[in-house]
Amino acid sequence: MSKLSFNKPFHCETEFDYIRDAFKRNHVSGNGYYTKLCHRFFENRYGFKKCFLTTSGTDALEMCALLLDIEKDDEVIMPSFTFVSSALAFVRQGAKIRFIDSQQDFPGMDERLIENEITDKTKAIVVVHYAGIACNMNKVMDIAQRHNLYVVEDAAQCIDSFYNKKPLGGIGHLGCFSFHETKNIHCGEGGMLIVNDEKFVRRAEKIWEKGTNRVDFHRNEVSKYEWVETGSSFLPSDILAAMLFAQLEKMDEIQNRRKRIWERYHAFFSMSIPEGISYPSLPAYATNNGHLFWLILKDKQQRDQLLNYYKSKGIHAVFHYQSLHASAFYRSVAKDIPCLPYAEKFSVCLIRLPLHFYLTFDDVDYICNETLNFFKTDNSLA
Ligand SMILES: *Cc1c(COP(=O)(O)O)cnc(C)c1O
């Protein structure tokens, strides 16, 4: 039984209108009318220098690894408490990953630990803004500048979220969004590369288009297009871009709704959080984009008991990342496995509550009250 699902992907009627229109335009492959509308939307609204829709957030990260010329034995620094793709894209190019621990009371990475991990082989820092909540980017950019490193923002969860008024994804040299159906705005599967450093724009165009100068050709800069670079087929069909554009037009409605749900959870738990349990709080430099609301339990046993309790009440809550440094893959390739106690703690103690456009305030109140009921009864006996 699961009445209140964790996620219910947003949909609107205009998605079908635009998809139909994409067919009428007789261009349903990549880089068509709706792809360009999506690029322009982000470039205008957030001032991103150059955007490239991709078939996933993972693909956008793979483009980053290619653009930064990541090679065997290069090192890349990133948090352990993140999705597989943050690391995978760089590992495929042969990089060694140095994982950083989370903060004591926040699942995002502890920026103070970055500098310890820098060696003469380090090429890039990948920051992950957990739950759309910004990392301390001044600190990260300062470290990167002093050590001559690139910064990639894995901003997969960060649409319409900000660090000191700067849009996430638009601060590092490169940034990535995801439009997977679990994200605030989606097209089923999709993503976007954001190029903030001008010097990567021309190469990104080629890497995006199977290593060819096809974009130059369409600008009438060359008389034929040919193979000039490495790359892959990173462009999504214009059908997906049409769906995405319909959702982008509804961005404010979607964001307002999600933020109000998040704030309602937040207000409730601020008033009545059981002892030893914690919920998100935002640093002064960060905004909330209503992507995710979590609770941190005392230990794994309590986490599992609460998940079971929710299940019995028709509430579908879920845990989150299994820390990458402790994964089967990393253990099979790494010489030494770091000890990252906070990342490990969040892997076993964190619960994400239902949060989506269709969740009502009554649903939120029910989930909040059931959470308190769980703590009122002695569940250690359950
Ligand atoms: C969702 C997500 C990704 C991957 O995005 P896809 O579009 O599913 O490939 C990468 N990193 C983080 C932090 C994510 O949340």
Coordinates of C-alpha atoms and ligand atoms in Angstrom, one line a residue:
M1 CA 0.0 0.0 0.0
S2 CA 1.3 3.4 -0.9
K3 CA -1.1 6.3 -1.2
L4 CA 1.3 9.2 -0.9
S5 CA 4.0 8.6 -3.5
F6 CA 7.4 10.1 -3.0
N7 CA 7.4 11.6 -6.5
K8 CA 4.8 12.3 -9.1
P9 CA 6.3 13.8 -12.2
F10 CA 4.7 17.1 -13.3
H11 CA 2.7 17.2 -16.6
C12 CA 0.8 19.8 -18.5
E13 CA -1.4 19.9 -21.6
T14 CA 0.9 22.2 -23.6
E15 CA 3.5 19.5 -23.6
F16 CA 1.3 17.6 -26.1
D17 CA 0.7 20.8 -28.1
Y18 CA 4.4 21.5 -28.5
I19 CA 5.3 17.9 -29.3
R20 CA 2.7 18.0 -32.0
D21 CA 4.1 21.2 -33.3
A22 CA 7.6 19.8 -33.3
F23 CA 6.4 17.1 -35.7
K24 CA 4.7 19.7 -37.9
R25 CA 7.9 21.6 -38.1
N26 CA 9.4 18.5 -39.7
H27 CA 12.5 18.6 -37.5
V28 CA 12.4 16.1 -34.6
S29 CA 16.1 15.3 -34.4
G30 CA 18.4 17.4 -32.2
N31 CA 19.1 21.2 -32.2
G32 CA 15.7 22.1 -33.6
Y33 CA 13.2 24.8 -32.9
Y34 CA 12.4 23.8 -29.3
T35 CA 16.0 23.0 -28.4
K36 CA 16.9 26.6 -29.3
L37 CA 13.9 27.9 -27.3
C38 CA 15.1 26.0 -24.3
H39 CA 18.7 27.3 -24.7
R40 CA 17.4 30.9 -25.1
F41 CA 15.1 30.5 -22.0
F42 CA 18.1 29.7 -19.8
E43 CA 20.5 32.2 -21.4
N44 CA 18.0 35.0 -21.0
R45 CA 16.6 34.1 -17.6
Y46 CA 19.8 33.3 -15.8
G47 CA 22.5 35.0 -18.0
F48 CA 24.2 31.6 -18.7
K49 CA 26.8 32.2 -21.4
K50 CA 26.0 29.1 -23.5
C51 CA 23.6 26.1 -22.9
F52 CA 23.5 22.7 -24.6
L53 CA 20.6 20.4 -24.0
T54 CA 21.7 16.8 -23.5
T55 CA 20.0 13.5 -23.3
S56 CA 20.7 13.3 -19.5
G57 CA 22.5 15.1 -16.7
T58 CA 25.0 12.2 -16.9
D59 CA 25.7 13.1 -20.5
A60 CA 26.3 16.7 -19.5
L61 CA 28.8 15.5 -17.0
E62 CA 30.5 13.4 -19.6
M63 CA 30.8 16.4 -21.9
C64 CA 32.5 18.2 -19.0
A65 CA 35.0 15.4 -18.6
L66 CA 35.8 15.6 -22.4
L67 CA 36.0 19.4 -22.4
L68 CA 38.5 19.3 -19.5
D69 CA 40.6 16.7 -21.3
I70 CA 40.5 14.4 -18.3
E71 CA 43.0 11.6 -18.9
K72 CA 44.4 8.6 -17.1
D73 CA 45.9 9.4 -13.8
D74 CA 44.3 12.9 -13.5
E75 CA 42.7 13.4 -10.2
V76 CA 39.2 14.9 -9.6
I77 CA 37.9 15.9 -6.2
M78 CA 34.2 15.6 -5.3
P79 CA 31.9 14.6 -2.4
S80 CA 31.2 11.0 -1.7
F81 CA 27.6 11.5 -0.8
T82 CA 26.3 12.0 -4.4
F83 CA 24.8 10.2 -7.4
V84 CA 27.0 7.8 -9.3
S85 CA 27.1 10.0 -12.4
S86 CA 29.1 12.7 -10.7
A87 CA 32.0 10.3 -10.5
L88 CA 31.3 8.0 -13.5
A89 CA 31.8 10.6 -16.2
F90 CA 35.3 11.3 -15.0
V91 CA 36.2 7.7 -14.2
R92 CA 35.4 6.8 -17.8
Q93 CA 38.1 9.1 -18.9
G94 CA 40.6 7.4 -16.6
A95 CA 40.5 9.8 -13.7
K96 CA 41.2 8.9 -10.1
I97 CA 38.5 10.3 -7.7
R98 CA 39.4 11.7 -4.3
F99 CA 36.2 11.8 -2.3
I100 CA 35.4 14.4 0.3
D101 CA 33.2 13.9 3.4
S102 CA 29.9 15.6 4.1
Q103 CA 29.5 18.3 6.7
Q104 CA 28.5 17.1 10.2
D105 CA 24.9 18.4 10.0
F106 CA 24.5 18.9 6.3
P107 CA 24.8 16.1 3.6
G108 CA 26.7 18.5 1.2
M109 CA 30.5 18.4 1.1
D110 CA 32.7 20.0 3.7
E111 CA 34.6 22.6 1.6
R112 CA 37.3 22.9 4.3
L113 CA 38.5 19.4 3.3
I114 CA 39.1 20.1 -0.4
E115 CA 42.6 21.5 0.0
N116 CA 43.9 18.5 1.8
E117 CA 43.1 16.4 -1.3
I118 CA 44.9 18.5 -3.9
T119 CA 48.0 17.0 -5.4
D120 CA 50.0 17.9 -8.5
K121 CA 47.7 15.6 -10.5
T122 CA 44.5 17.3 -9.5
K123 CA 42.7 18.8 -12.5
A124 CA 39.2 19.6 -11.3
I125 CA 36.8 20.0 -8.4
V126 CA 33.2 18.7 -8.9
V127 CA 30.8 20.4 -6.5
V128 CA 27.4 18.9 -5.9
H129 CA 24.8 21.3 -4.5
Y130 CA 22.8 18.7 -2.5
A131 CA 19.1 19.2 -2.6
G132 CA 19.6 22.4 -4.7
I133 CA 21.2 24.0 -1.7
A134 CA 24.4 25.9 -2.7
C135 CA 27.9 24.9 -1.6
N136 CA 30.1 27.8 -0.4
M137 CA 31.1 28.8 -3.9
N138 CA 33.3 31.7 -2.9
K139 CA 35.5 29.3 -0.9
V140 CA 35.5 26.7 -3.7
M141 CA 36.3 29.2 -6.5
D142 CA 39.0 30.7 -4.4
I143 CA 40.7 27.3 -3.8
A144 CA 40.4 26.5 -7.5
Q145 CA 41.9 29.8 -8.6
R146 CA 44.9 29.5 -6.2
H147 CA 45.6 25.9 -7.4
N148 CA 44.7 26.5 -11.0
L149 CA 41.9 23.9 -11.1
Y150 CA 38.6 23.8 -13.0
V151 CA 35.3 23.8 -11.2
V152 CA 32.3 21.7 -12.5
E153 CA 29.0 22.3 -10.8
D154 CA 26.9 19.2 -10.7
A155 CA 23.7 21.3 -10.4
A156 CA 21.4 18.4 -11.4
Q157 CA 19.0 19.3 -8.6
C158 CA 19.5 23.0 -8.7
I159 CA 17.1 24.6 -11.2
D160 CA 16.2 28.1 -10.1
S161 CA 18.4 28.0 -7.0
F162 CA 21.0 30.6 -6.1
Y163 CA 24.3 31.3 -4.2
N164 CA 24.5 34.9 -3.1
K165 CA 22.0 35.8 -5.9
K166 CA 24.1 34.0 -8.6
P167 CA 22.2 31.1 -10.3
L168 CA 23.6 27.7 -9.5
G169 CA 25.2 26.1 -12.6
G170 CA 26.4 29.5 -13.6
I171 CA 29.3 29.9 -11.3
G172 CA 31.9 27.2 -12.0
H173 CA 33.7 26.9 -15.4
L174 CA 31.0 24.4 -16.4
G175 CA 27.7 23.4 -14.9
C176 CA 25.2 20.6 -15.4
F177 CA 21.4 20.3 -14.9
S178 CA 19.3 17.1 -15.0
F179 CA 15.7 17.0 -16.4
H180 CA 15.1 13.4 -15.2
E181 CA 11.5 12.9 -14.1
T182 CA 12.7 12.9 -10.4
K183 CA 13.8 16.6 -10.8
N184 CA 11.6 19.7 -10.4
I185 CA 11.3 20.3 -14.2
H186 CA 11.8 17.3 -16.5
C187 CA 11.3 15.7 -19.9
G188 CA 11.5 12.1 -18.7
E189 CA 15.2 11.9 -19.4
G190 CA 17.2 15.0 -20.2
G191 CA 19.9 17.3 -19.1
M192 CA 21.9 20.4 -20.0
L193 CA 25.5 21.5 -20.1
I194 CA 26.1 25.1 -19.1
V195 CA 29.3 26.6 -20.4
N196 CA 30.3 29.7 -18.3
D197 CA 33.9 30.0 -19.5
E198 CA 33.9 31.3 -23.1
K199 CA 36.9 29.3 -24.1
F200 CA 35.0 26.0 -24.0
V201 CA 32.1 27.1 -26.2
R202 CA 33.5 26.2 -29.6
R203 CA 34.7 22.8 -28.5
A204 CA 31.5 22.1 -26.7
E205 CA 29.6 22.7 -29.9
K206 CA 31.7 20.0 -31.6
I207 CA 31.7 17.5 -28.8
W208 CA 27.9 17.8 -28.6
E209 CA 27.6 17.0 -32.4
K210 CA 29.6 13.7 -32.7
G211 CA 32.9 15.5 -32.9
T212 CA 31.9 17.4 -36.1
N213 CA 31.8 21.1 -37.0
R214 CA 28.2 20.8 -38.0
V215 CA 27.2 23.8 -35.9
D216 CA 29.8 25.9 -37.8
F217 CA 28.3 24.5 -41.1
H218 CA 24.8 25.6 -40.1
R219 CA 26.2 29.1 -39.4
N220 CA 27.7 29.1 -42.9
E221 CA 31.2 29.3 -41.5
V222 CA 32.4 26.2 -43.4
S223 CA 31.3 24.8 -46.7
K224 CA 31.0 21.2 -45.4
Y225 CA 31.1 19.6 -42.1
E226 CA 33.6 17.0 -41.0
W227 CA 35.2 15.1 -38.1
V228 CA 37.3 17.6 -36.1
E229 CA 37.1 16.5 -32.4
T230 CA 36.2 13.7 -30.1
G231 CA 32.6 13.7 -28.8
S232 CA 29.4 11.8 -29.0
S233 CA 25.7 12.2 -29.9
F234 CA 24.7 14.2 -26.9
L235 CA 21.7 16.0 -28.4
P236 CA 18.2 15.1 -27.4
S237 CA 15.4 14.9 -29.9
D238 CA 13.4 18.1 -30.4
I239 CA 10.4 16.1 -29.2
L240 CA 11.9 16.0 -25.7
A241 CA 12.9 19.7 -26.0
A242 CA 9.3 20.5 -26.8
M243 CA 8.1 18.7 -23.7
L244 CA 10.8 20.5 -21.6
F245 CA 9.9 23.9 -23.0
A246 CA 6.3 23.5 -22.0
Q247 CA 7.4 22.8 -18.5
L248 CA 9.9 25.7 -18.5
E249 CA 7.0 28.0 -19.3
K250 CA 5.4 26.8 -16.1
M251 CA 8.5 27.2 -14.0
D252 CA 7.2 29.8 -11.6
E253 CA 4.0 27.9 -10.9
I254 CA 6.0 24.6 -10.3
Q255 CA 8.6 26.3 -8.2
N256 CA 6.1 28.3 -6.1
R257 CA 4.1 25.2 -5.3
R258 CA 7.2 23.0 -4.4
K259 CA 8.7 25.8 -2.3
R260 CA 5.4 26.2 -0.3
I261 CA 5.3 22.5 0.4
W262 CA 9.0 22.5 1.5
E263 CA 8.3 25.5 3.7
R264 CA 5.3 23.9 5.3
Y265 CA 7.4 20.8 6.2
H266 CA 10.1 23.2 7.5
A267 CA 7.7 25.3 9.6
F268 CA 6.1 22.2 11.1
F269 CA 9.4 20.6 12.1
S270 CA 10.8 23.9 13.4
M271 CA 8.0 23.9 15.9
S272 CA 8.0 20.2 16.9
I273 CA 11.1 18.3 16.0
P274 CA 11.7 15.3 18.2
E275 CA 15.0 15.2 20.1
G276 CA 18.0 14.0 18.2
I277 CA 16.4 14.4 14.8
S278 CA 17.3 17.1 12.4
Y279 CA 15.8 18.7 9.2
P280 CA 17.3 21.1 6.6
S281 CA 18.5 24.6 7.5
L282 CA 19.9 26.9 4.9
P283 CA 23.2 28.8 5.0
A284 CA 22.7 32.6 4.5
Y285 CA 24.2 32.5 1.0
A286 CA 21.8 29.7 -0.3
T287 CA 18.2 29.6 -1.5
N288 CA 15.8 26.8 -1.3
N289 CA 14.3 25.6 -4.7
G290 CA 11.9 23.1 -3.2
H291 CA 13.7 20.1 -4.6
L292 CA 14.0 17.9 -1.5
F293 CA 13.0 17.8 2.1
W294 CA 14.8 15.4 4.5
L295 CA 15.0 14.2 8.0
I296 CA 18.1 12.8 9.7
L297 CA 17.4 10.1 12.2
K298 CA 19.5 8.9 15.1
D299 CA 20.8 5.7 13.5
K300 CA 20.0 3.1 10.9
Q301 CA 17.7 1.2 13.1
Q302 CA 15.5 4.2 13.8
R303 CA 15.6 5.2 10.1
D304 CA 14.4 1.7 9.1
Q305 CA 11.7 1.7 11.7
L306 CA 10.4 5.1 10.6
L307 CA 10.4 4.0 6.9
N308 CA 8.4 0.9 7.9
Y309 CA 6.0 3.0 9.9
Y310 CA 5.5 5.4 7.0
K311 CA 4.8 2.4 4.8
S312 CA 2.1 1.2 7.1
K313 CA 0.5 4.6 6.9
G314 CA 0.6 4.8 3.1
I315 CA 3.5 7.2 3.0
H316 CA 6.2 6.5 0.5
A317 CA 9.4 8.0 1.9
V318 CA 12.9 6.9 0.8
F319 CA 16.5 7.0 1.8
H320 CA 19.1 8.5 -0.5
Y321 CA 22.7 8.0 -1.7
Q322 CA 24.9 5.1 -0.8
S323 CA 28.3 6.9 -0.4
L324 CA 30.4 6.3 -3.5
H325 CA 33.7 5.8 -1.6
A326 CA 32.1 2.6 -0.1
S327 CA 30.6 1.3 -3.3
A328 CA 31.5 -2.1 -4.8
F329 CA 33.0 -0.4 -7.9
Y330 CA 35.2 2.0 -6.0
R331 CA 36.4 -0.7 -3.6
S332 CA 37.4 -2.8 -6.6
V333 CA 39.5 0.0 -8.2
A334 CA 40.8 2.1 -5.4
K335 CA 44.1 1.3 -3.6
D336 CA 43.0 2.8 -0.3
I337 CA 39.4 3.6 0.8
P338 CA 39.0 6.7 2.8
C339 CA 37.1 6.9 6.0
L340 CA 34.3 9.4 5.6
P341 CA 32.1 9.1 8.7
Y342 CA 29.5 11.8 7.9
A343 CA 28.9 10.6 4.4
E344 CA 28.4 7.1 5.8
K345 CA 26.1 8.5 8.4
F346 CA 23.8 10.2 5.9
S347 CA 23.7 7.0 3.8
V348 CA 22.0 5.2 6.7
C349 CA 20.2 8.0 8.6
L350 CA 18.6 10.2 6.0
I351 CA 15.0 10.0 4.9
R352 CA 13.5 12.0 2.0
L353 CA 9.8 12.9 2.4
P354 CA 7.3 13.0 -0.4
L355 CA 7.6 16.3 -2.3
H356 CA 6.0 16.9 -5.7
F357 CA 3.7 19.4 -7.5
Y358 CA 0.5 17.3 -6.7
L359 CA 1.0 16.9 -3.0
T360 CA -1.6 18.9 -1.1
F361 CA -1.1 20.7 2.2
D362 CA -3.4 18.1 3.8
D363 CA -1.0 15.4 2.6
V364 CA 1.9 17.4 4.1
D365 CA 0.1 17.8 7.4
Y366 CA -0.8 14.1 7.5
I367 CA 2.9 13.1 6.9
C368 CA 4.1 15.6 9.6
N369 CA 1.6 14.4 12.1
E370 CA 2.3 10.7 11.4
T371 CA 6.0 11.5 11.9
L372 CA 5.2 12.8 15.4
N373 CA 3.0 9.8 16.1
F374 CA 5.9 7.6 15.3
F375 CA 8.0 9.2 18.0
K376 CA 5.2 9.2 20.5
T377 CA 4.9 5.5 20.4
D378 CA 7.8 3.4 21.5
N379 CA 9.0 2.0 18.2
S380 CA 12.0 0.3 19.6
L381 CA 9.5 -2.4 20.5
A382 CA 8.1 -2.6 16.9
Ligands
LIG1 C1 19.9 13.3 -11.1 C2 21.3 13.5 -10.8 C3 22.3 13.2 -11.8 C4 22.0 12.5 -13.0 O1 21.1 13.0 -13.9 P1 20.5 12.1 -15.0 O2 19.7 13.1 -15.8 O3 19.6 11.1 -14.3 O4 21.6 11.5 -15.8 C5 23.6 13.5 -11.5 N1 24.0 14.1 -10.3 C6 23.0 14.4 -9.4 C7 23.5 15.1 -8.1 C8 21.7 14.1 -9.6 O5 20.8 14.4 -8.6

